[in-house]
JSON list of C-alpha atoms in Angstrom, two decimals:
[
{"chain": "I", "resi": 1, "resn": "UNK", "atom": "CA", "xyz": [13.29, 16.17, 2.51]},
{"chain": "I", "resi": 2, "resn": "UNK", "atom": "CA", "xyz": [11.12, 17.39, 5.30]},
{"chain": "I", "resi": 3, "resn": "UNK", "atom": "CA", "xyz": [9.10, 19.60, 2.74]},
{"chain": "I", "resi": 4, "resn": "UNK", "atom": "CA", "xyz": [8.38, 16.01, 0.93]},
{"chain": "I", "resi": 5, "resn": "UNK", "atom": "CA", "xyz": [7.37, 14.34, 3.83]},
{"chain": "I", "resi": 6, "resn": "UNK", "atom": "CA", "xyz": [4.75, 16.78, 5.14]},
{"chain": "I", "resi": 7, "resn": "UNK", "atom": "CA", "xyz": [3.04, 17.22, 1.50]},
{"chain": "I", "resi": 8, "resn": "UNK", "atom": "CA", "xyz": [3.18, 13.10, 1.55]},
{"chain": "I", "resi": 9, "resn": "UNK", "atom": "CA", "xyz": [1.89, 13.01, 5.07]},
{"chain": "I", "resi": 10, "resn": "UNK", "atom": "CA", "xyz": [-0.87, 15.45, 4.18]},
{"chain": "I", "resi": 11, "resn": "UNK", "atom": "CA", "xyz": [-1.90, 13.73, 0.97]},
{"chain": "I", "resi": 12, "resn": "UNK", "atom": "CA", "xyz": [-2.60, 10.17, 3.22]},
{"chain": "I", "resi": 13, "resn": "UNK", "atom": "CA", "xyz": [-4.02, 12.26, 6.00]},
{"chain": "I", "resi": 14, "resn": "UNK", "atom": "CA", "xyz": [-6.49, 13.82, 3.82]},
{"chain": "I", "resi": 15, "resn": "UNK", "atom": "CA", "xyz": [-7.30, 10.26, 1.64]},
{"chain": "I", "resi": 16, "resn": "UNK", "atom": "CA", "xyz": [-7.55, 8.38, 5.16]},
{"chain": "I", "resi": 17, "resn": "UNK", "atom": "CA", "xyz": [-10.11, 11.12, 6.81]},
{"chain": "I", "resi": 18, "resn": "UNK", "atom": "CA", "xyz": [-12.20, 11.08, 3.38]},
{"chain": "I", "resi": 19, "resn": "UNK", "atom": "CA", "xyz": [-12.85, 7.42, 3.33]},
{"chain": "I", "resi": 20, "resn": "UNK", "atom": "CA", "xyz": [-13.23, 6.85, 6.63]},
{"chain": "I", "resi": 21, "resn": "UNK", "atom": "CA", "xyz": [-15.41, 9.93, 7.88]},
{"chain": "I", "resi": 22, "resn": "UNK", "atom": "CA", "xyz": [-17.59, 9.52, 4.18]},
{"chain": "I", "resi": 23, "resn": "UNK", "atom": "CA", "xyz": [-18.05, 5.76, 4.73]},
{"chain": "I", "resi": 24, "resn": "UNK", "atom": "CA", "xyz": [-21.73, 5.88, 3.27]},
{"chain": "I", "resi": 25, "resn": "UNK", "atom": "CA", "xyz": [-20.49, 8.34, 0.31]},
{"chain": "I", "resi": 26, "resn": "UNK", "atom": "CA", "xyz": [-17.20, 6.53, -0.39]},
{"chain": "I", "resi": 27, "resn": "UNK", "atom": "CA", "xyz": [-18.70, 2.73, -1.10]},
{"chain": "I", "resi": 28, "resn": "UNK", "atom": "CA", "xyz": [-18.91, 3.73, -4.75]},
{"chain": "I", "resi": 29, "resn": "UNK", "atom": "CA", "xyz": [-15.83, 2.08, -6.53]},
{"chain": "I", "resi": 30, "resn": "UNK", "atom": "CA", "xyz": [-15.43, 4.93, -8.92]},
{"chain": "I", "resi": 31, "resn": "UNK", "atom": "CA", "xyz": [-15.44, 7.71, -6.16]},
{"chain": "I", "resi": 32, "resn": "UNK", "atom": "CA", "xyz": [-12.52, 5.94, -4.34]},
{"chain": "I", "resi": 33, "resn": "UNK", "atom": "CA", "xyz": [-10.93, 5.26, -7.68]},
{"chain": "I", "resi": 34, "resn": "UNK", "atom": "CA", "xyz": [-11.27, 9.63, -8.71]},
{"chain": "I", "resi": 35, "resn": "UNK", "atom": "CA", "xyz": [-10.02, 10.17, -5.41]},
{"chain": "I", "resi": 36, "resn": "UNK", "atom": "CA", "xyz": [-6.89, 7.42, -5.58]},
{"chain": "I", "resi": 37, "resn": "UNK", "atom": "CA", "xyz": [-5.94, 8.99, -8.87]},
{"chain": "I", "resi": 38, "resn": "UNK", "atom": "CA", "xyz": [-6.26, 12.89, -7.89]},
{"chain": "I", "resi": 39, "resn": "UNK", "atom": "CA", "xyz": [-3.79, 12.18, -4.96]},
{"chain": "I", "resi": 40, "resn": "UNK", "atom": "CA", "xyz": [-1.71, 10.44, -7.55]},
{"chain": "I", "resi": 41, "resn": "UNK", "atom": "CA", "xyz": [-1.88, 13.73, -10.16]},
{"chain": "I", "resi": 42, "resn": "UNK", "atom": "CA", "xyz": [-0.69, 15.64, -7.12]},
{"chain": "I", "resi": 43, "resn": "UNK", "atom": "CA", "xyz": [2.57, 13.16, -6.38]},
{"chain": "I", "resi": 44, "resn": "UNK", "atom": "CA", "xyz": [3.21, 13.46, -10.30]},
{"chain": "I", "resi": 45, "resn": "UNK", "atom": "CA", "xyz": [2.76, 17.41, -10.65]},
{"chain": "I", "resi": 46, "resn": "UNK", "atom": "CA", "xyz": [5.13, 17.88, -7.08]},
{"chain": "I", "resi": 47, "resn": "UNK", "atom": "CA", "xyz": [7.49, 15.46, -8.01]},
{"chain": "I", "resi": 48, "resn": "UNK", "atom": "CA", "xyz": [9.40, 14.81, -10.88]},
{"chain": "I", "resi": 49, "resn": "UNK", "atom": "CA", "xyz": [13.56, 13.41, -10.75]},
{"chain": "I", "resi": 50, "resn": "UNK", "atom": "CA", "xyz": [15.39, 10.59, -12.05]},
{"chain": "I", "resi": 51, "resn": "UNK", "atom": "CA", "xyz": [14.17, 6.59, -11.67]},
{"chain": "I", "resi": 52, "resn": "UNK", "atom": "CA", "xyz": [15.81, 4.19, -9.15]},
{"chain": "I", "resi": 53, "resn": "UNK", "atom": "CA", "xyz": [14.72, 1.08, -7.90]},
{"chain": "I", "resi": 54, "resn": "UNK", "atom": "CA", "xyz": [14.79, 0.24, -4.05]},
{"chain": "I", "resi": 55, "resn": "UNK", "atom": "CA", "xyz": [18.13, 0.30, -2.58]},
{"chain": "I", "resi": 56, "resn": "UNK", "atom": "CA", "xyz": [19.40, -0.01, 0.82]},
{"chain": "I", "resi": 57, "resn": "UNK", "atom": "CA", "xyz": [18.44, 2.60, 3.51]},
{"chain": "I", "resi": 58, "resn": "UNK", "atom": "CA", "xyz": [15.67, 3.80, 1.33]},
{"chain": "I", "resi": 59, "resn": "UNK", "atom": "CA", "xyz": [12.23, 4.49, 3.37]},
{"chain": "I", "resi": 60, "resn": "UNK", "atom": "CA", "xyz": [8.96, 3.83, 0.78]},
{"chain": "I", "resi": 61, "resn": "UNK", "atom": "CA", "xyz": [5.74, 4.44, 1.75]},
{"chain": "I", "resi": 62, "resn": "UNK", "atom": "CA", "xyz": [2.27, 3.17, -0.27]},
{"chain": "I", "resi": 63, "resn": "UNK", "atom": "CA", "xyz": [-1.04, 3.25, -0.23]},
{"chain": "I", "resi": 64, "resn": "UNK", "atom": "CA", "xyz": [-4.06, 1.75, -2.08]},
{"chain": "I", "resi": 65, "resn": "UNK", "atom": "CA", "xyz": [-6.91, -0.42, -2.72]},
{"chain": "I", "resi": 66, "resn": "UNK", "atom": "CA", "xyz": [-7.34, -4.12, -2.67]},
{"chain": "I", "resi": 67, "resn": "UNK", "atom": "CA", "xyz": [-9.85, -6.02, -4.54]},
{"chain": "I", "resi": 68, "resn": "UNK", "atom": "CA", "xyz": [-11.21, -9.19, -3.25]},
{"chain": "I", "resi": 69, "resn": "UNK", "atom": "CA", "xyz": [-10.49, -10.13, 0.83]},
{"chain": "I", "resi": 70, "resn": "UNK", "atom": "CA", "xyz": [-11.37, -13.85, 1.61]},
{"chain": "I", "resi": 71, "resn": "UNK", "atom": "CA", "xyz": [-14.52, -12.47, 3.87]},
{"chain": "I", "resi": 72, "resn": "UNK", "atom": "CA", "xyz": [-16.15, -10.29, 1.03]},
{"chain": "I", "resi": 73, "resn": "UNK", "atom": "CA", "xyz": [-18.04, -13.16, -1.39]},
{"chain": "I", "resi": 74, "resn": "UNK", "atom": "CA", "xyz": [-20.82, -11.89, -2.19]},
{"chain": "I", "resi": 75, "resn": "UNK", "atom": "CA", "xyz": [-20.82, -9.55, 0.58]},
{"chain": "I", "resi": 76, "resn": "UNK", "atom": "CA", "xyz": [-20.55, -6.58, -0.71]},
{"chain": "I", "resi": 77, "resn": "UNK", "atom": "CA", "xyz": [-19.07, -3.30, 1.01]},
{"chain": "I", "resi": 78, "resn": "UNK", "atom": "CA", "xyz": [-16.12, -1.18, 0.45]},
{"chain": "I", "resi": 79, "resn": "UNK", "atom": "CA", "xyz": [-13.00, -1.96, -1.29]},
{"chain": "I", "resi": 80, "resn": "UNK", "atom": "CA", "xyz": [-10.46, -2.72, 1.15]},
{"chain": "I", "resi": 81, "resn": "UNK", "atom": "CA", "xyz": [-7.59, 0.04, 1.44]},
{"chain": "I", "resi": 82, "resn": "UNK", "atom": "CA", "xyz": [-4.44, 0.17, 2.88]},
{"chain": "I", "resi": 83, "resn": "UNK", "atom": "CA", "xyz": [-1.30, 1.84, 3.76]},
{"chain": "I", "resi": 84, "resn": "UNK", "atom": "CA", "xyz": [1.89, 0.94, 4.24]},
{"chain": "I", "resi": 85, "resn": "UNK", "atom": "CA", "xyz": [6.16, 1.69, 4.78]},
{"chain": "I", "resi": 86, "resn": "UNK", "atom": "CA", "xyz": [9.29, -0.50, 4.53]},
{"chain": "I", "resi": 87, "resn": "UNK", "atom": "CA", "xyz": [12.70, 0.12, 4.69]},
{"chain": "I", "resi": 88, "resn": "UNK", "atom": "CA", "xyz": [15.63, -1.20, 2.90]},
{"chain": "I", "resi": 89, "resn": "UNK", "atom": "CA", "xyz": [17.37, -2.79, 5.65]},
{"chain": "I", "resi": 90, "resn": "UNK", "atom": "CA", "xyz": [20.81, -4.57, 3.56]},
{"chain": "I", "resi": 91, "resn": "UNK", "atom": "CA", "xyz": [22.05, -5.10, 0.34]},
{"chain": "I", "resi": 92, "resn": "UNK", "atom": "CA", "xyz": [22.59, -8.45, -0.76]},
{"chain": "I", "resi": 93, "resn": "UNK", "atom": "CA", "xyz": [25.19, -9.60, -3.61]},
{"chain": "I", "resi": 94, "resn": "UNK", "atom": "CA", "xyz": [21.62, -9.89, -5.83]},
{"chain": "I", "resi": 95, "resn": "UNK", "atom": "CA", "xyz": [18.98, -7.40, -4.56]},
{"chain": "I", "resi": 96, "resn": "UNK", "atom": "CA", "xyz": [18.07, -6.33, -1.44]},
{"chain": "I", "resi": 97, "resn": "UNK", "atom": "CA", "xyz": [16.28, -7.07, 1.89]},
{"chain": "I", "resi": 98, "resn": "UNK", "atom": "CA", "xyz": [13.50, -4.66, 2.70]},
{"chain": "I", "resi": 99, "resn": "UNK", "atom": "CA", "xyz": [11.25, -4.61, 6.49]},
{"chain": "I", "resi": 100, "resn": "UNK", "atom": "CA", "xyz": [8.50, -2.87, 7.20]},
{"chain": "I", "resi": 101, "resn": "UNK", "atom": "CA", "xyz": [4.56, -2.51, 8.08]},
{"chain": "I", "resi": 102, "resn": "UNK", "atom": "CA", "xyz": [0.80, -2.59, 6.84]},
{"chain": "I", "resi": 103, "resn": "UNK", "atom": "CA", "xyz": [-2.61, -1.58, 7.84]},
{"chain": "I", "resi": 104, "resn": "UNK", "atom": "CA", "xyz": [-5.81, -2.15, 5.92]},
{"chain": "I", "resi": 105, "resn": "UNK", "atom": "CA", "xyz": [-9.21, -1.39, 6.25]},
{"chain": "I", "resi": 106, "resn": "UNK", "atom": "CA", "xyz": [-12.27, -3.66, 4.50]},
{"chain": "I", "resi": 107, "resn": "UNK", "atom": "CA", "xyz": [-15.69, -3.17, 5.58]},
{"chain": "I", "resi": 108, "resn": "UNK", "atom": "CA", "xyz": [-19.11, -4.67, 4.81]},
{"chain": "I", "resi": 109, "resn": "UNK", "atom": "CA", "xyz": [-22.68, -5.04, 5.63]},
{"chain": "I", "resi": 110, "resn": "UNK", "atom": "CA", "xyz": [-22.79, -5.27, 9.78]},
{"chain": "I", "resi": 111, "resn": "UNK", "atom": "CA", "xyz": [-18.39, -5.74, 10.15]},
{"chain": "I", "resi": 112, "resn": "UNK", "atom": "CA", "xyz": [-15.29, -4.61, 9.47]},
{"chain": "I", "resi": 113, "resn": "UNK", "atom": "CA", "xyz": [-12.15, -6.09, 9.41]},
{"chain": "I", "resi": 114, "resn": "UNK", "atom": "CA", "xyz": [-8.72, -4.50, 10.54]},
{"chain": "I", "resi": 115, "resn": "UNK", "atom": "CA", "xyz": [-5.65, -5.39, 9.71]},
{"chain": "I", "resi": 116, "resn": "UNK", "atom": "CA", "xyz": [-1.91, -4.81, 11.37]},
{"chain": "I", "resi": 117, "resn": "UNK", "atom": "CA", "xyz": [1.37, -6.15, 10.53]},
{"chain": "I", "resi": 118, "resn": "UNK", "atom": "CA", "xyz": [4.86, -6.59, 10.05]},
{"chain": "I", "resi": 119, "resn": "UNK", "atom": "CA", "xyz": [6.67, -7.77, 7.17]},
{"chain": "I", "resi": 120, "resn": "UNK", "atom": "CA", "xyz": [9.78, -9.09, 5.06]},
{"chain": "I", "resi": 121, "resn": "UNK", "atom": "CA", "xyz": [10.38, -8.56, 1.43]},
{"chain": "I", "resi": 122, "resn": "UNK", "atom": "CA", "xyz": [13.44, -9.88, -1.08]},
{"chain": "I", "resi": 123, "resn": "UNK", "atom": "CA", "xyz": [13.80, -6.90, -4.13]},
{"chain": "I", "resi": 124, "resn": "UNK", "atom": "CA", "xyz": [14.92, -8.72, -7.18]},
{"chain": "I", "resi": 125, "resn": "UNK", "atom": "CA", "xyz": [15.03, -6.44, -9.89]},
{"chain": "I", "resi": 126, "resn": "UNK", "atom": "CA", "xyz": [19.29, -6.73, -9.53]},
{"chain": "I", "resi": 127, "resn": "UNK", "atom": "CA", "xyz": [18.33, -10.45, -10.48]},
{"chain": "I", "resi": 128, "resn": "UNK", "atom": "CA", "xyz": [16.72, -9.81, -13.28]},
{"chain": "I", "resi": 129, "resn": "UNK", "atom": "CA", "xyz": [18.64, -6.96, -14.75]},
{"chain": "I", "resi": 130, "resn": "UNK", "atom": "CA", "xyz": [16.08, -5.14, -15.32]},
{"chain": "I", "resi": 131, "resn": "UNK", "atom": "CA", "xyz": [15.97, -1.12, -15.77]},
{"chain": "I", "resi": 132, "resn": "UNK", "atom": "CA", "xyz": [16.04, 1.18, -13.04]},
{"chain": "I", "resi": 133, "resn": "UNK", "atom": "CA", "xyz": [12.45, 1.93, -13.29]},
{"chain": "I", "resi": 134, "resn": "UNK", "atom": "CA", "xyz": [10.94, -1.52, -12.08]},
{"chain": "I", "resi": 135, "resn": "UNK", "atom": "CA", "xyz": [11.68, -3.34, -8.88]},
{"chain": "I", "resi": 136, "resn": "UNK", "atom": "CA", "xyz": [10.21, -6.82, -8.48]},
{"chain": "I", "resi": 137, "resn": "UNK", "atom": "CA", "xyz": [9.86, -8.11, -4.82]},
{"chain": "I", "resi": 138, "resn": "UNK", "atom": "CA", "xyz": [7.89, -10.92, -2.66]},
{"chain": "I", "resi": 139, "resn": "UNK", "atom": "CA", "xyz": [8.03, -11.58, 0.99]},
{"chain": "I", "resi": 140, "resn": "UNK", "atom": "CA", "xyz": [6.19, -12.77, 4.14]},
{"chain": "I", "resi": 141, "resn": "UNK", "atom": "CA", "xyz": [4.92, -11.59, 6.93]},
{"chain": "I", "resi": 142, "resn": "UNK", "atom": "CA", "xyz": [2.83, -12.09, 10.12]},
{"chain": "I", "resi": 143, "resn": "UNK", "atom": "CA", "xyz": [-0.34, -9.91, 10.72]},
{"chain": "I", "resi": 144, "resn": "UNK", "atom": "CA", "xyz": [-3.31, -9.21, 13.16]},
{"chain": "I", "resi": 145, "resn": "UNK", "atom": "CA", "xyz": [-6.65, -9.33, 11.38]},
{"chain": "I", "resi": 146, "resn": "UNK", "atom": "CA", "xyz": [-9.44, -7.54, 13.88]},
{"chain": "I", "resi": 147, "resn": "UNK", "atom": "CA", "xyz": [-13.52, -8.27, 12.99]},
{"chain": "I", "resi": 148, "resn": "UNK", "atom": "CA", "xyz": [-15.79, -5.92, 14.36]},
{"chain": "I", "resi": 149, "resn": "UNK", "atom": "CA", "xyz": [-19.80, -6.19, 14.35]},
{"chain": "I", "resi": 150, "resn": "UNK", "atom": "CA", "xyz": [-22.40, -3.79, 14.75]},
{"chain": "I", "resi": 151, "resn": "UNK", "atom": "CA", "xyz": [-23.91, -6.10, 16.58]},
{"chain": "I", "resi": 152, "resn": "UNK", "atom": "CA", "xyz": [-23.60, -5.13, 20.15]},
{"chain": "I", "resi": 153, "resn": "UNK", "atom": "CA", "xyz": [-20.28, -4.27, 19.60]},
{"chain": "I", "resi": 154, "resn": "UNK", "atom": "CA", "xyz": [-18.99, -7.55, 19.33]},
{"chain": "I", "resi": 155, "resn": "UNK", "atom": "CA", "xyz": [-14.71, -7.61, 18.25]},
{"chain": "I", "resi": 156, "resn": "UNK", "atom": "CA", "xyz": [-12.48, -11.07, 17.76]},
{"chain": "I", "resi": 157, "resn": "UNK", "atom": "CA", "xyz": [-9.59, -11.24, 16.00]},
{"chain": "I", "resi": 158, "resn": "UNK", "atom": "CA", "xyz": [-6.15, -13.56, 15.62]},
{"chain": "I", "resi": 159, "resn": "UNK", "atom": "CA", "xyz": [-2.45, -13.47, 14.07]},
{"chain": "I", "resi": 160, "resn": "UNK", "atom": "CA", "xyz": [-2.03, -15.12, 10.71]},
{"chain": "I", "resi": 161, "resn": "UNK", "atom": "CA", "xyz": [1.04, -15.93, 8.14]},
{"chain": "I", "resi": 162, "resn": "UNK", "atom": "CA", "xyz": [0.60, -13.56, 5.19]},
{"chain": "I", "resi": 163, "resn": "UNK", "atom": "CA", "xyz": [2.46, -13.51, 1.63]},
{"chain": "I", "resi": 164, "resn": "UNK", "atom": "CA", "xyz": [3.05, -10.99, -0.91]},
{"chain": "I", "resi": 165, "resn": "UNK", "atom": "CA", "xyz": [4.22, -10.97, -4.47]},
{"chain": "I", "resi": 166, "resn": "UNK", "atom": "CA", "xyz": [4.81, -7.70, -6.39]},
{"chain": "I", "resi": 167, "resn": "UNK", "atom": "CA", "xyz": [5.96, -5.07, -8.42]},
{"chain": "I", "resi": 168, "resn": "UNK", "atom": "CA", "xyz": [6.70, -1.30, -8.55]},
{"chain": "I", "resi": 169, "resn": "UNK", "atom": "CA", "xyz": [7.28, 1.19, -11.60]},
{"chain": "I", "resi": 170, "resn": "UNK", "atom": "CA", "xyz": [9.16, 4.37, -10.51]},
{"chain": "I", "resi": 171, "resn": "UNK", "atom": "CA", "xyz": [7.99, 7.64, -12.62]},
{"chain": "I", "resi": 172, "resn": "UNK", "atom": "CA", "xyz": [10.74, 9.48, -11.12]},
{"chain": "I", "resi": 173, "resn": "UNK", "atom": "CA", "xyz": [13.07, 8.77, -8.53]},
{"chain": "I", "resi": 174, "resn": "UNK", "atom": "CA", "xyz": [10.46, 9.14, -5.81]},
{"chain": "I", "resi": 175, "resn": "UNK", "atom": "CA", "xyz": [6.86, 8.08, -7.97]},
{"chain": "I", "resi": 176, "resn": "UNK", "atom": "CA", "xyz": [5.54, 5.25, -8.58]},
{"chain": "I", "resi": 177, "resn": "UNK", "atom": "CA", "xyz": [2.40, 2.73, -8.71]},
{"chain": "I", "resi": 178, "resn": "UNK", "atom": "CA", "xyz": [2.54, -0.63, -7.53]},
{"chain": "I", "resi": 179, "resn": "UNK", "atom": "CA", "xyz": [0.79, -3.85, -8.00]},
{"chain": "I", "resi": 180, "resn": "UNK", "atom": "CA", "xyz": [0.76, -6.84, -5.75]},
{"chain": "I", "resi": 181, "resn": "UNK", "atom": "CA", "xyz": [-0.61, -10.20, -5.06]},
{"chain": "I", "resi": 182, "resn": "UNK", "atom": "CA", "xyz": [-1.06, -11.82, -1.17]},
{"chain": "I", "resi": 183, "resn": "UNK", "atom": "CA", "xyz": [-3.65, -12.47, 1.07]},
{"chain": "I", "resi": 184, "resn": "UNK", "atom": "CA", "xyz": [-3.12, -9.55, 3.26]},
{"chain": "I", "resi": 185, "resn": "UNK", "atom": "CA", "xyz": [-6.28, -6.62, 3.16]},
{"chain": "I", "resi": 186, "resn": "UNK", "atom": "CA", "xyz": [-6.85, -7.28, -0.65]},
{"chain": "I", "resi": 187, "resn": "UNK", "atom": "CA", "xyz": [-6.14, -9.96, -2.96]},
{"chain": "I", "resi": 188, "resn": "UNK", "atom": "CA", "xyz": [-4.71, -7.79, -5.48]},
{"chain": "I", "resi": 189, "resn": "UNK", "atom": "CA", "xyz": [-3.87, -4.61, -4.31]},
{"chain": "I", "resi": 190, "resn": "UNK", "atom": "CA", "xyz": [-2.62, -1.56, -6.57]},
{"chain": "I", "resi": 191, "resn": "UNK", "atom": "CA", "xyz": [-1.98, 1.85, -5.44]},
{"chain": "I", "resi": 192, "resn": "UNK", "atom": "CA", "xyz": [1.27, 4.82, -5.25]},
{"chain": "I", "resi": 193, "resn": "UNK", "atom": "CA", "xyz": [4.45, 4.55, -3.95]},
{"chain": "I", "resi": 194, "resn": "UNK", "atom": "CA", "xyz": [6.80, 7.26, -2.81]},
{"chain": "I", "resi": 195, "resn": "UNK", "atom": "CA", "xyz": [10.24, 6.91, -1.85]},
{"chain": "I", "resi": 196, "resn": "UNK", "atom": "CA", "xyz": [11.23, 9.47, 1.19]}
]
């Protein structure tokens, strides 16, 4: 388990100190995108069990890209990326109820916006009866969103309501890639999951 954790922890150290050190390099969709799916080779080749779907005590963390924030029209700039962890806090007769946190990055021409926050999600998948493999989930949550400037260093920000709809597909039991609607760092944000 520990062994896991570290190569997980490096992979998200290594993707977050890329982007963010390369800022000028890294604005070109496609390098982001090679770089998103060479982490995601690595989680495949190290990893390979049984699928599950989220269950109560499990620990998940993701991370990815968003397309589309509400502040980028016609903006241009980075794609916004994120990372985040949750926690299967109690199993409910259908499903289960699942806490946790988020923080995204989006910048563009002259700002940057930050994101924090917590938030609540309902796994459904038990619902459903679906396989193992899939979990469907949606949830709310309350963030921080942070705008910086280049412009003499001027920084406001404020706490908004935030929702999420989604799903994740489990290669093995601790793979997978998610997709997922809300108007938290991205619009539609997609990315890897792995399940600690």
């Amino acid at each position: 388990m520990n062994e896991s954790f570290l190569f997980v922890k490096v992979c998200l150290v290594i993707f977050c100190k890329i982007y963010l050190k390369n800022y000028s390099i890294m604005k070109d969709f496609f390098r982001t995108l090679r770089l998103l799916l060479l982490l995601s080779g690595l989680f495949l080749w190290h990893f390979s069990a049984q699928s599950q779907t989220f269950q109560e005590k499990d620990v998940v963390l993701n991370a990815g890209i968003g397309f589309g924030t509400v502040y980028s029209a016609g903006m241009g700039g980075t794609l916004p990326i994120g990372a985040g962890v949750e926690f299967g806090v109690t199993q409910l007769e259908k499903g289960v109820l699942g806490v946790g946190g988020e923080i995204g990055y989006a910048g563009f021409s002259g700002f940057s916006i930050t994101y924090i926050g917590g938030r609540a999600s309902y796994h459904f998948a038990e619902l459903v009866d679906l396989e193992d493999d899939w979990d469907f989930y949606g949830g709310l949550g309350i963030y921080y969103r942070s705008f910086s400037t280049g412009f003499e260093g001027i920084r406001v920000g404020g706490i908004f309501p935030a929702f999420h709809a989604g799903a994740r597909y489990y290669f093995s039991e601790r793979l997978g890639a998610y997709g997922e609607i809300g108007n938290t760092y991205g619009w539609l944000n997609l990315g890897v999951v792995f399940k600690l």
